[in-house]
Coordinates of C-alpha atoms in Angstrom, one line a residue:
M1 CA -10.1 -27.0 8.9
C2 CA -11.8 -27.5 5.6
G3 CA -11.2 -25.1 2.7
I4 CA -13.8 -23.4 0.4
V5 CA -13.3 -21.8 -3.0
G6 CA -15.8 -20.4 -5.4
Y7 CA -15.7 -18.5 -8.7
I8 CA -18.1 -16.7 -10.9
G9 CA -17.1 -14.5 -13.8
W10 CA -15.7 -14.6 -17.3
Q11 CA -12.7 -17.0 -16.8
E12 CA -13.0 -20.8 -17.1
A13 CA -13.8 -21.8 -13.5
A14 CA -12.0 -25.2 -13.2
P15 CA -8.4 -23.9 -13.3
V16 CA -9.3 -21.1 -10.9
L17 CA -10.9 -23.5 -8.4
L18 CA -8.0 -26.0 -8.6
K19 CA -5.3 -23.4 -8.0
G20 CA -7.4 -22.0 -5.2
L21 CA -7.7 -25.4 -3.6
K22 CA -3.9 -25.8 -3.8
R23 CA -3.5 -22.5 -2.0
L24 CA -5.6 -23.9 0.8
E25 CA -3.7 -27.2 1.2
Y26 CA -1.8 -25.8 4.2
R27 CA -5.1 -25.9 6.1
G28 CA -5.1 -29.6 6.3
Y29 CA -7.4 -32.0 4.5
D30 CA -8.1 -35.5 3.5
S31 CA -10.2 -35.2 0.3
A32 CA -11.1 -32.6 -2.3
G33 CA -13.7 -31.9 -5.0
I34 CA -15.2 -29.4 -7.3
A35 CA -18.6 -28.8 -9.0
L36 CA -19.0 -26.9 -12.2
L37 CA -22.2 -25.3 -13.4
N38 CA -22.9 -24.9 -17.1
G39 CA -26.5 -25.7 -17.8
T40 CA -26.2 -28.7 -15.5
I41 CA -24.0 -29.4 -12.5
S42 CA -21.0 -31.9 -12.8
V43 CA -19.0 -32.9 -9.7
M44 CA -15.6 -34.5 -9.4
K45 CA -14.4 -35.4 -5.9
Q46 CA -12.1 -38.0 -4.3
K47 CA -10.2 -38.9 -1.2
G48 CA -6.6 -37.6 -1.2
N49 CA -4.6 -34.7 -2.6
V50 CA -5.9 -31.9 -4.8
S51 CA -3.3 -33.0 -7.4
G52 CA -5.3 -36.2 -7.7
L53 CA -8.2 -34.2 -9.0
E54 CA -6.4 -32.6 -11.9
T55 CA -6.5 -35.5 -14.4
D56 CA -10.2 -36.1 -13.6
T57 CA -10.9 -32.4 -13.8
A58 CA -9.4 -32.3 -17.3
K59 CA -12.0 -34.8 -18.3
L60 CA -14.7 -32.7 -16.5
R61 CA -13.6 -29.7 -18.5
E62 CA -14.0 -31.6 -21.7
K63 CA -17.5 -32.5 -20.6
M64 CA -18.4 -29.0 -19.5
P65 CA -16.3 -26.6 -21.7
G66 CA -16.6 -23.0 -20.8
A67 CA -18.1 -23.4 -17.4
T68 CA -17.5 -20.0 -15.6
I69 CA -19.3 -20.8 -12.4
G70 CA -18.0 -23.4 -9.9
I71 CA -17.3 -24.3 -6.3
G72 CA -14.5 -26.3 -4.7
H73 CA -13.7 -27.8 -1.3
T74 CA -11.0 -29.5 0.7
R75 CA -12.4 -31.6 3.5
W76 CA -11.0 -32.3 7.0
A77 CA -13.0 -35.2 8.3
T78 CA -15.4 -34.6 11.2
H79 CA -18.4 -36.8 10.4
G80 CA -17.5 -39.9 8.5
D81 CA -14.1 -41.2 7.4
P82 CA -12.0 -39.8 4.6
S83 CA -13.5 -41.3 1.4
D84 CA -14.8 -40.4 -2.1
R85 CA -18.5 -40.5 -0.9
N86 CA -17.9 -38.3 2.1
A87 CA -15.9 -35.7 0.0
H88 CA -17.7 -32.4 -1.0
P89 CA -19.5 -31.1 -3.0
H90 CA -22.7 -32.9 -2.0
L91 CA -25.7 -33.1 -4.5
N92 CA -29.4 -33.5 -4.0
A93 CA -31.1 -36.5 -5.7
A94 CA -31.9 -34.7 -8.9
G95 CA -28.3 -33.4 -9.2
D96 CA -29.5 -29.8 -9.6
I97 CA -28.2 -28.4 -6.3
A98 CA -24.6 -28.6 -5.0
V99 CA -23.4 -27.6 -1.6
I100 CA -19.9 -27.3 0.1
H101 CA -19.8 -26.7 3.8
N102 CA -17.2 -26.0 6.5
G103 CA -18.3 -26.4 10.1
I104 CA -20.4 -28.8 12.1
I105 CA -24.2 -29.1 12.0
E106 CA -25.0 -30.1 15.6
N107 CA -28.6 -31.1 15.0
Y108 CA -27.9 -32.9 11.8
S109 CA -29.1 -36.3 13.2
A110 CA -32.6 -35.0 13.9
L111 CA -32.7 -33.2 10.5
K112 CA -31.5 -36.3 8.7
Q113 CA -34.2 -38.5 10.3
E114 CA -36.9 -36.0 9.3
L115 CA -35.6 -35.9 5.7
I116 CA -35.5 -39.7 5.6
S117 CA -39.1 -39.8 6.7
E118 CA -39.8 -37.5 3.7
G119 CA -38.3 -40.0 1.3
Y120 CA -34.7 -38.6 1.1
Q121 CA -31.8 -41.0 0.8
F122 CA -28.3 -40.2 2.0
I123 CA -25.1 -41.3 0.3
S124 CA -22.5 -40.0 2.7
D125 CA -21.9 -40.2 6.5
T126 CA -21.5 -36.4 6.7
D127 CA -23.5 -33.8 8.5
S128 CA -23.1 -31.6 5.5
E129 CA -25.2 -33.6 3.1
V130 CA -28.2 -32.7 5.3
L131 CA -27.9 -29.1 4.0
V132 CA -28.4 -29.9 0.3
H133 CA -31.4 -32.1 0.9
L134 CA -32.9 -29.6 3.4
I135 CA -32.6 -26.8 0.8
D136 CA -34.1 -29.1 -1.8
W137 CA -37.0 -30.1 0.4
L138 CA -37.9 -26.6 1.4
W139 CA -37.7 -25.3 -2.2
K140 CA -40.0 -28.1 -3.4
K141 CA -42.5 -27.4 -0.6
D142 CA -42.8 -23.7 -1.4
A143 CA -42.8 -22.7 -5.1
S144 CA -42.5 -19.1 -4.2
L145 CA -38.9 -19.6 -2.9
D146 CA -35.8 -19.1 -4.9
L147 CA -32.3 -20.4 -4.1
E148 CA -31.5 -17.5 -1.8
S149 CA -34.7 -17.8 0.3
A150 CA -34.6 -21.6 0.3
T151 CA -31.0 -21.5 1.7
R152 CA -32.0 -18.8 4.2
T153 CA -35.0 -20.9 5.4
A154 CA -32.9 -24.0 5.7
L155 CA -30.2 -22.2 7.8
R156 CA -32.9 -21.1 10.2
H157 CA -33.4 -24.8 11.0
V158 CA -29.7 -25.4 11.6
D159 CA -27.9 -25.4 14.9
G160 CA -24.1 -25.3 14.7
A161 CA -21.4 -23.7 12.6
Y162 CA -21.2 -23.2 8.8
G163 CA -19.5 -21.5 6.0
L164 CA -21.2 -22.7 2.8
C165 CA -21.6 -22.2 -0.9
V166 CA -24.7 -23.3 -2.8
I167 CA -25.2 -23.4 -6.6
S168 CA -28.1 -24.7 -8.6
S169 CA -28.9 -25.3 -12.3
R170 CA -32.4 -24.0 -11.5
E171 CA -30.7 -20.5 -11.1
P172 CA -27.5 -21.0 -13.0
D173 CA -26.3 -17.4 -12.7
R174 CA -25.4 -17.1 -9.0
I175 CA -23.6 -18.5 -5.9
V176 CA -25.3 -18.2 -2.5
V177 CA -22.9 -18.1 0.4
A178 CA -23.5 -17.9 4.1
R179 CA -21.4 -17.8 7.3
K180 CA -21.8 -18.6 11.0
G181 CA -18.7 -19.5 13.0
S182 CA -16.7 -20.4 9.9
P183 CA -15.0 -17.7 7.9
L184 CA -15.9 -16.6 4.4
V185 CA -14.4 -13.8 2.2
I186 CA -15.6 -12.5 -1.1
G187 CA -12.9 -11.2 -3.5
I188 CA -14.0 -8.4 -5.9
G189 CA -12.5 -8.5 -9.4
E190 CA -13.4 -6.9 -12.7
G191 CA -16.5 -8.6 -13.8
E192 CA -15.7 -11.6 -11.6
F193 CA -15.9 -12.6 -8.0
F194 CA -14.0 -15.1 -5.8
I195 CA -15.2 -16.8 -2.7
A196 CA -12.9 -18.5 -0.2
S197 CA -12.5 -19.5 3.4
D198 CA -9.5 -17.2 3.7
A199 CA -7.7 -14.8 1.5
A200 CA -4.9 -17.2 0.2
P201 CA -6.8 -18.3 -3.0
I202 CA -7.9 -14.7 -3.7
V203 CA -4.8 -12.6 -3.4
E204 CA -3.4 -13.4 -6.8
H205 CA -6.6 -12.2 -8.4
T206 CA -7.5 -9.1 -6.4
N207 CA -6.6 -7.3 -3.2
K208 CA -10.2 -6.0 -2.6
V209 CA -12.3 -8.2 -0.4
V210 CA -15.4 -8.3 1.8
Y211 CA -15.5 -10.4 4.9
L212 CA -18.9 -11.9 5.9
S213 CA -19.9 -11.7 9.5
D214 CA -21.7 -14.4 11.5
G215 CA -25.3 -14.7 10.5
E216 CA -24.9 -13.1 7.0
L217 CA -25.8 -14.5 3.6
A218 CA -24.7 -13.2 0.3
V219 CA -25.8 -13.7 -3.3
V220 CA -22.9 -13.4 -5.8
T221 CA -23.4 -12.9 -9.5
K222 CA -21.1 -11.8 -12.3
E223 CA -22.6 -8.3 -12.0
G224 CA -22.1 -7.9 -8.2
Y225 CA -23.1 -9.1 -4.8
S226 CA -25.6 -8.4 -2.1
V227 CA -25.4 -9.2 1.6
K228 CA -28.3 -9.7 4.0
T229 CA -28.7 -11.2 7.5
I230 CA -30.3 -14.6 7.8
E231 CA -33.3 -12.5 8.9
N232 CA -33.3 -10.9 5.4
V233 CA -32.1 -7.5 6.5
E234 CA -29.8 -5.8 4.0
Q235 CA -26.2 -5.0 5.1
E236 CA -23.7 -2.5 3.9
K237 CA -20.2 -4.1 3.8
L238 CA -16.9 -2.4 4.0
V239 CA -14.4 -3.3 1.2
T240 CA -11.0 -4.2 2.7
E241 CA -7.7 -4.2 0.9
L242 CA -5.5 -7.2 1.6
D243 CA -2.2 -6.3 3.2
F244 CA -0.1 -9.1 1.8
S245 CA 1.1 -10.2 -1.6
L246 CA 1.2 -13.5 -3.5
E247 CA 5.0 -13.8 -2.9
K248 CA 4.3 -14.0 0.9
I249 CA 2.3 -17.2 0.5
E250 CA 4.9 -18.9 -1.7
K251 CA 7.8 -20.9 -0.3
G252 CA 10.5 -18.6 -1.6
G253 CA 13.1 -21.3 -2.2
F254 CA 12.6 -23.0 1.2
E255 CA 11.7 -26.7 1.3
H256 CA 8.7 -26.1 3.6
F257 CA 6.6 -23.2 4.6
M258 CA 7.4 -23.9 8.3
L259 CA 11.1 -23.4 7.6
K260 CA 10.5 -20.3 5.6
E261 CA 8.4 -18.9 8.5
I262 CA 11.0 -19.7 11.1
F263 CA 13.6 -17.8 9.1
E264 CA 11.2 -14.9 8.5
Q265 CA 11.2 -14.1 12.3
P266 CA 13.8 -11.4 12.2
S267 CA 11.9 -9.5 9.6
V268 CA 8.7 -10.1 11.4
M269 CA 10.2 -8.7 14.6
H270 CA 11.0 -5.5 12.6
D271 CA 7.5 -5.4 11.1
V272 CA 5.7 -5.8 14.5
M273 CA 7.8 -3.0 16.0
R274 CA 7.8 -0.7 13.0
G275 CA 6.2 2.7 13.9
R276 CA 5.3 1.4 17.4
V277 CA 8.6 1.4 19.3
R278 CA 9.6 5.0 19.7
L279 CA 13.1 4.8 21.3
E280 CA 13.8 8.5 21.0
E281 CA 10.6 9.2 22.9
G282 CA 10.9 6.3 25.3
R283 CA 7.4 5.0 24.6
V284 CA 5.4 2.6 22.4
C285 CA 2.6 3.8 20.2
L286 CA -0.2 1.3 19.9
G287 CA -2.9 3.2 17.9
G288 CA -5.5 0.4 18.1
I289 CA -5.8 0.7 21.9
E290 CA -4.8 4.4 22.4
D291 CA -8.4 5.5 23.1
Y292 CA -8.8 2.8 25.8
L293 CA -5.3 2.9 27.3
D294 CA -6.5 4.7 30.5
R295 CA -9.2 2.1 31.0
L296 CA -6.7 -0.7 30.4
K297 CA -4.4 0.8 33.0
Q298 CA -7.2 1.0 35.6
A299 CA -8.3 -2.6 35.1
K300 CA -8.6 -4.6 38.3
R301 CA -7.7 -7.7 36.4
I302 CA -6.7 -8.8 32.9
V303 CA -7.8 -12.2 31.6
I304 CA -6.1 -13.6 28.5
C305 CA -8.0 -16.2 26.5
A306 CA -6.4 -18.2 23.7
C307 CA -5.8 -21.7 22.3
G308 CA -2.6 -23.6 21.6
T309 CA 0.5 -21.6 20.7
S310 CA -1.4 -18.4 21.3
W311 CA -2.2 -19.6 24.9
H312 CA 1.6 -20.1 25.4
A313 CA 2.2 -16.5 24.2
G314 CA -0.5 -15.5 26.6
L315 CA 1.3 -17.1 29.6
I316 CA 4.4 -15.1 28.7
G317 CA 2.1 -12.0 28.6
E318 CA 0.9 -12.8 32.1
Y319 CA 4.5 -12.7 33.4
L320 CA 5.3 -9.5 31.4
I321 CA 2.2 -7.5 32.4
E322 CA 2.4 -8.5 36.1
E323 CA 6.1 -7.8 36.3
F324 CA 6.1 -4.4 34.6
A325 CA 2.5 -3.1 35.0
R326 CA 1.6 -4.8 38.3
I327 CA -1.9 -5.6 37.1
P328 CA -3.2 -9.1 38.1
V329 CA -3.4 -11.4 35.0
E330 CA -5.0 -14.8 34.5
V331 CA -4.6 -16.9 31.4
D332 CA -7.5 -19.2 30.4
Y333 CA -7.9 -21.7 27.6
A334 CA -10.6 -20.2 25.5
S335 CA -12.3 -23.6 25.2
E336 CA -12.6 -23.8 29.0
F337 CA -13.6 -20.2 29.5
R338 CA -16.6 -20.5 27.2
Y339 CA -18.0 -23.6 28.9
R340 CA -17.8 -22.5 32.6
N341 CA -19.4 -19.5 34.2
P342 CA -16.4 -17.2 34.5
I343 CA -16.5 -14.3 37.0
V344 CA -15.9 -11.4 34.7
G345 CA -17.3 -7.9 34.9
K346 CA -17.0 -4.2 33.8
D347 CA -13.8 -3.7 35.8
D348 CA -12.0 -6.5 33.9
V349 CA -10.2 -6.5 30.6
V350 CA -10.3 -9.7 28.5
I351 CA -7.6 -10.0 25.8
V352 CA -8.2 -12.6 23.1
I353 CA -5.3 -13.8 21.0
S354 CA -5.6 -15.7 17.7
Q355 CA -3.4 -15.7 14.6
S356 CA -6.3 -16.1 12.2
G357 CA -8.8 -14.1 14.2
E358 CA -11.3 -16.9 13.5
T359 CA -10.6 -19.5 16.2
A360 CA -14.1 -20.7 17.3
D361 CA -13.3 -21.2 21.0
T362 CA -11.6 -17.9 21.2
L363 CA -14.5 -16.1 19.5
A364 CA -16.9 -17.8 21.9
A365 CA -14.8 -16.6 24.8
L366 CA -14.8 -13.0 23.3
R367 CA -18.6 -13.0 23.1
T368 CA -19.0 -14.4 26.7
A369 CA -16.7 -11.6 28.0
K370 CA -18.7 -9.0 26.1
E371 CA -22.0 -10.3 27.5
K372 CA -20.6 -9.9 31.0
G373 CA -19.6 -6.3 30.4
A374 CA -15.8 -6.6 30.2
L375 CA -13.7 -4.5 27.9
V376 CA -12.5 -7.0 25.3
M377 CA -9.3 -6.4 23.3
G378 CA -8.0 -8.5 20.4
I379 CA -4.5 -9.4 19.2
C380 CA -4.6 -11.1 15.8
N381 CA -2.9 -11.2 12.5
V382 CA -5.6 -11.0 9.9
V383 CA -7.0 -7.7 9.0
G384 CA -10.8 -7.8 8.8
S385 CA -11.1 -11.1 10.7
T386 CA -14.0 -11.7 13.1
I387 CA -12.0 -11.0 16.2
A388 CA -10.8 -7.7 14.7
R389 CA -14.4 -6.7 13.9
E390 CA -16.0 -7.8 17.2
T391 CA -13.5 -6.5 19.8
L392 CA -13.8 -3.0 21.1
C393 CA -10.1 -2.3 20.6
G394 CA -7.0 -4.3 19.6
M395 CA -3.7 -4.7 17.8
Y396 CA -2.6 -6.4 14.5
T397 CA 0.6 -8.3 14.7
H398 CA 1.5 -7.6 11.0
A399 CA 3.3 -11.0 10.8
G400 CA 2.2 -11.6 7.3
P401 CA 0.3 -14.8 6.3
E402 CA 1.4 -17.9 8.2
V403 CA 0.9 -20.8 6.0
G404 CA 2.7 -23.5 8.0
V405 CA 0.3 -25.5 10.2
A406 CA 2.8 -25.5 13.1
S407 CA 2.7 -21.8 14.2
T408 CA 6.1 -20.2 14.6
K409 CA 6.4 -16.5 13.6
A410 CA 2.8 -15.9 15.0
F411 CA 4.1 -16.9 18.4
T412 CA 7.1 -14.4 18.1
A413 CA 4.8 -11.6 17.0
Q414 CA 2.2 -12.2 19.7
V415 CA 4.9 -12.2 22.4
I416 CA 6.3 -8.9 21.1
M417 CA 2.8 -7.4 21.1
L418 CA 2.3 -8.4 24.7
Y419 CA 5.8 -7.0 25.6
M420 CA 4.9 -3.7 24.0
L421 CA 1.5 -3.7 25.8
A422 CA 3.2 -4.3 29.1
M423 CA 5.4 -1.2 28.4
A424 CA 2.4 0.9 27.5
L425 CA 0.6 -0.1 30.6
S426 CA 3.7 0.6 32.7
K427 CA 4.6 4.0 31.4
G428 CA 4.0 6.7 34.0
R429 CA 2.8 4.2 36.6
T430 CA 5.2 1.4 37.7
I431 CA 8.6 1.8 35.9
S432 CA 10.7 4.8 35.2
H433 CA 11.3 6.5 31.8
D434 CA 14.9 5.2 31.8
E435 CA 13.7 1.6 32.4
I436 CA 11.3 1.9 29.5
I437 CA 14.1 3.1 27.2
L438 CA 16.4 0.2 28.4
N439 CA 13.6 -2.4 27.8
L440 CA 12.7 -0.9 24.4
T441 CA 16.3 -0.8 23.4
E442 CA 16.7 -4.5 24.1
L443 CA 13.5 -5.2 22.2
A444 CA 14.9 -3.3 19.2
D445 CA 18.0 -5.4 19.3
L446 CA 16.0 -8.6 18.9
P447 CA 16.1 -9.1 15.1
A448 CA 19.9 -9.1 15.0
K449 CA 20.1 -11.6 17.8
A450 CA 17.5 -13.8 16.1
D451 CA 19.6 -13.8 13.0
R452 CA 22.6 -15.1 15.0
I453 CA 20.5 -18.0 16.2
L454 CA 19.3 -18.9 12.8
N455 CA 23.0 -19.2 11.8
L456 CA 23.1 -22.3 14.1
D457 CA 20.7 -24.2 11.8
S458 CA 23.3 -26.8 10.8
Q459 CA 24.4 -27.4 14.4
I460 CA 20.7 -27.9 15.4
R461 CA 20.2 -30.3 12.5
D462 CA 23.1 -32.4 13.7
I463 CA 21.6 -32.6 17.2
A464 CA 18.2 -33.6 15.5
E465 CA 20.0 -36.4 13.7
R466 CA 21.1 -37.9 17.0
F467 CA 17.7 -37.8 18.6
K468 CA 15.2 -38.3 15.7
D469 CA 14.4 -41.9 16.9
A470 CA 13.6 -41.0 20.5
K471 CA 10.1 -42.0 21.6
N472 CA 9.7 -39.3 24.3
F473 CA 11.0 -35.9 25.0
L474 CA 10.8 -33.8 28.2
Y475 CA 11.1 -29.9 28.0
L476 CA 11.9 -28.0 31.2
G477 CA 12.1 -24.3 31.9
R478 CA 11.5 -21.8 34.7
G479 CA 9.9 -18.4 34.8
Y480 CA 9.6 -16.8 31.4
N481 CA 10.9 -19.9 29.8
F482 CA 8.4 -22.3 31.2
P483 CA 5.9 -21.4 28.5
V484 CA 8.7 -21.8 25.9
A485 CA 9.1 -25.4 27.2
L486 CA 5.4 -25.9 26.5
E487 CA 5.7 -24.4 23.1
G488 CA 8.8 -26.5 22.2
A489 CA 7.1 -29.7 23.3
L490 CA 4.0 -28.7 21.2
K491 CA 6.0 -28.1 18.1
L492 CA 7.8 -31.5 18.4
K493 CA 4.6 -33.5 19.0
E494 CA 2.5 -31.9 16.3
I495 CA 4.9 -32.3 13.4
S496 CA 7.1 -35.3 14.3
Y497 CA 4.5 -37.4 16.2
I498 CA 6.9 -38.0 19.0
H499 CA 5.4 -37.8 22.5
A500 CA 6.7 -34.6 24.2
E501 CA 5.8 -32.8 27.4
G502 CA 6.7 -29.4 28.7
Y503 CA 7.0 -28.8 32.5
P504 CA 8.2 -26.1 34.9
A505 CA 11.6 -27.5 35.8
A506 CA 10.8 -27.6 39.6
E507 CA 7.8 -29.9 38.8
M508 CA 10.1 -32.5 37.4
K509 CA 10.3 -34.0 40.8
H510 CA 6.6 -34.3 41.1
G511 CA 6.2 -37.2 38.6
P512 CA 8.1 -36.8 35.4
I513 CA 11.4 -37.7 37.0
A514 CA 10.2 -41.3 37.2
L515 CA 10.4 -41.5 33.4
I516 CA 14.0 -40.4 33.0
D517 CA 16.5 -42.9 31.8
E518 CA 19.3 -43.3 29.2
D519 CA 16.6 -43.2 26.4
M520 CA 15.0 -39.9 27.5
P521 CA 16.2 -36.7 25.9
V522 CA 15.6 -33.8 28.3
I523 CA 15.7 -30.3 26.9
F524 CA 16.5 -27.6 29.5
I525 CA 16.1 -23.9 28.8
A526 CA 19.0 -22.8 31.0
T527 CA 19.7 -19.1 30.4
R528 CA 21.4 -16.9 33.0
D529 CA 18.5 -15.4 34.9
S530 CA 17.2 -15.4 38.5
T531 CA 16.5 -19.1 38.3
Y532 CA 19.8 -20.2 36.8
A533 CA 21.2 -21.9 39.9
K534 CA 18.0 -23.9 40.3
I535 CA 18.1 -25.0 36.7
L536 CA 21.6 -26.3 37.1
S537 CA 20.4 -28.4 40.1
N538 CA 17.7 -29.8 37.9
I539 CA 20.2 -30.7 35.2
E540 CA 22.3 -32.6 37.8
E541 CA 19.2 -34.6 38.9
V542 CA 18.6 -35.6 35.3
R543 CA 22.2 -36.6 34.8
S544 CA 22.2 -38.8 37.9
R545 CA 19.4 -40.8 36.3
K546 CA 21.4 -41.0 33.0
G547 CA 19.0 -38.7 31.1
R548 CA 20.4 -37.1 27.9
V549 CA 20.6 -33.4 28.4
I550 CA 20.2 -30.8 25.6
A551 CA 20.5 -27.2 26.9
I552 CA 19.6 -23.8 25.5
A553 CA 22.0 -21.6 27.3
S554 CA 23.4 -18.0 27.2
E555 CA 26.6 -17.4 25.2
G556 CA 29.8 -18.0 27.2
D557 CA 28.2 -20.3 29.8
K558 CA 30.8 -23.0 30.5
E559 CA 29.0 -24.4 33.5
V560 CA 26.1 -25.7 31.4
A561 CA 28.6 -27.0 28.9
R562 CA 30.1 -29.2 31.6
L563 CA 26.7 -30.7 32.4
A564 CA 24.9 -31.0 29.1
E565 CA 25.5 -33.5 26.3
H566 CA 24.7 -30.8 23.7
V567 CA 24.4 -27.0 24.2
I568 CA 22.8 -24.5 21.8
Y569 CA 23.9 -21.0 22.7
I570 CA 21.8 -17.9 22.3
P571 CA 22.9 -14.3 22.7
Q572 CA 22.7 -12.7 26.1
A573 CA 19.3 -11.1 27.0
S574 CA 17.3 -10.2 30.0
G575 CA 14.8 -12.6 31.4
P576 CA 11.7 -11.0 29.8
I577 CA 13.3 -11.0 26.4
T578 CA 14.7 -14.5 26.4
P579 CA 11.5 -16.3 25.3
L580 CA 11.8 -14.6 21.9
L581 CA 15.2 -16.1 21.5
T582 CA 15.0 -19.5 23.2
V583 CA 12.0 -20.5 21.2
I584 CA 13.9 -20.4 17.9
P585 CA 16.2 -23.3 18.5
L586 CA 13.3 -25.4 19.6
Q587 CA 11.4 -24.6 16.4
L588 CA 14.4 -25.6 14.3
L589 CA 14.9 -28.8 16.4
A590 CA 11.3 -29.9 15.9
Y591 CA 11.5 -29.1 12.2
H592 CA 14.7 -31.1 11.6
I593 CA 13.6 -34.1 13.7
A594 CA 10.3 -34.2 11.8
T595 CA 11.9 -33.9 8.3
L596 CA 14.6 -36.5 9.2
R597 CA 11.7 -38.9 10.2
G598 CA 10.1 -38.3 6.8
C599 CA 7.2 -36.3 8.2
N600 CA 5.4 -33.7 6.0
V601 CA 5.7 -30.7 8.3
D602 CA 3.5 -28.5 6.1
R603 CA 0.6 -31.0 6.4
P604 CA 0.9 -32.8 9.8
R605 CA -1.6 -35.7 10.2
N606 CA -4.8 -34.9 11.9
L607 CA -4.0 -31.2 12.2
A608 CA -5.4 -28.1 10.4
K609 CA -4.2 -24.6 10.3
S610 CA -7.3 -22.7 11.4
V611 CA -9.4 -24.5 13.9
T612 CA -12.8 -22.9 13.5
V613 CA -14.9 -25.8 14.7
E614 CA -14.7 -27.7 17.9

């Protein structure tokens, strides 16, 4: 996902923009650029890291001393290869309008051909360049327009997603911003305002922000801001206070954000449960859904929609809710849900899960479900995000900002939320008060058990050293640990670039077994639960084909030790709790394999943190 920063105020803009772009590096990008406005517009952009801009920006600051208005961008290539000319900002021919854009303009080709017929020439291969020329063309055609109305008129011609900032030397005292399907937030300072695609570049300057909703356009000056719809209807916006500090988006002594976030999981577990798990009362208190709890309990069916890691958490949620609450659950990829014609109605509950609260496919699934009359509930991490605003009820995970591209603590937080939801739906219906207390007690014991697993970091690194050159991995689990197998494989492939697949262990015989030989590491999640004997049989099958077995097992299990080449022991836990423990060694294994291979785990190739475009 591309990153946007903007500044208008009393400070020199360039240092603010550069620092903001660095705060957005975790989102993934291939080029970066800034535009400063001080009488005229000057642009500096290039392929590569933000750090590469610093020398050139110093020259730009000499050329434009005192510029207090500017916009900056990190690009994640969609249309056109990573290059200097495809980097943002984009200028019109006269150089008096500059645009930065996140998202995809679906009808850009038709718009481009129309603009070419009007005499416009295009420098880049991007869809984004269409926007700056379209604004310029409309503004020239109608002298009564200003920058705001020219941008609004241009956006009415656009199909697709956008988060954009526009500046012009014709109106050198403002930044026009707009959003549809790609997040934008305005930070409110003292005589200054900050614009960004998420709160990371803003938090060191102010904790007061306004989130734009889809179809809104704002004009930001040094004196203030105004928000209207694309149809020019004024909007009153709620000012939100950010719930995290600058320290939470720093590495805190860890080599990578991913490692920091893996090690944050015990404290995240505490934070997710704080005030919600009431052991002495034998209940969970979920304020965000309390008014709708009876309707949730009466649902004929629950559909969980999510993408990636959140989808894996949703699979565990399916098992939890069906086992404890006895409500039928389906789990859908949000990207599939939105493009078929799902059978969803007023008796159904649709739960959408997203760390950022801005995932485009998940938002589209949310809106589809609402149109069909379902009760839509959200689980997300970011206060004020679009999912939080558009769902009827929901729960925040309170996991803190997750900067690492490979999601770790978000998975843990989401599974705990789903566990607590299952308890809330079960209370007074399907399980006894004593069972609730037993389950919540085990949940409360999780942070200490997670700490014990993290103490195995050096052992897991040694195992990673042995297998870092493998070309393929197979992850196998049953029951609650089948989704963990999927998640473990995802973590390995996305940061180490090793091919990995997760399967239900019983499905190994339906194809994957043909791949197993002495070069194939097979990771079994073999904890002592109802499927334990079956898992041991699967391990025997792999061994008979000379596969190399790494097992995640319950403490004290000597039988697994006899069969596996390497064993990583986790504390004893019941089946529904084990995914929250078994996933941690798999996160560490993926991390260490990737770093031993020289991969940049905080910026995996071709990946971005918040996928808000298709």
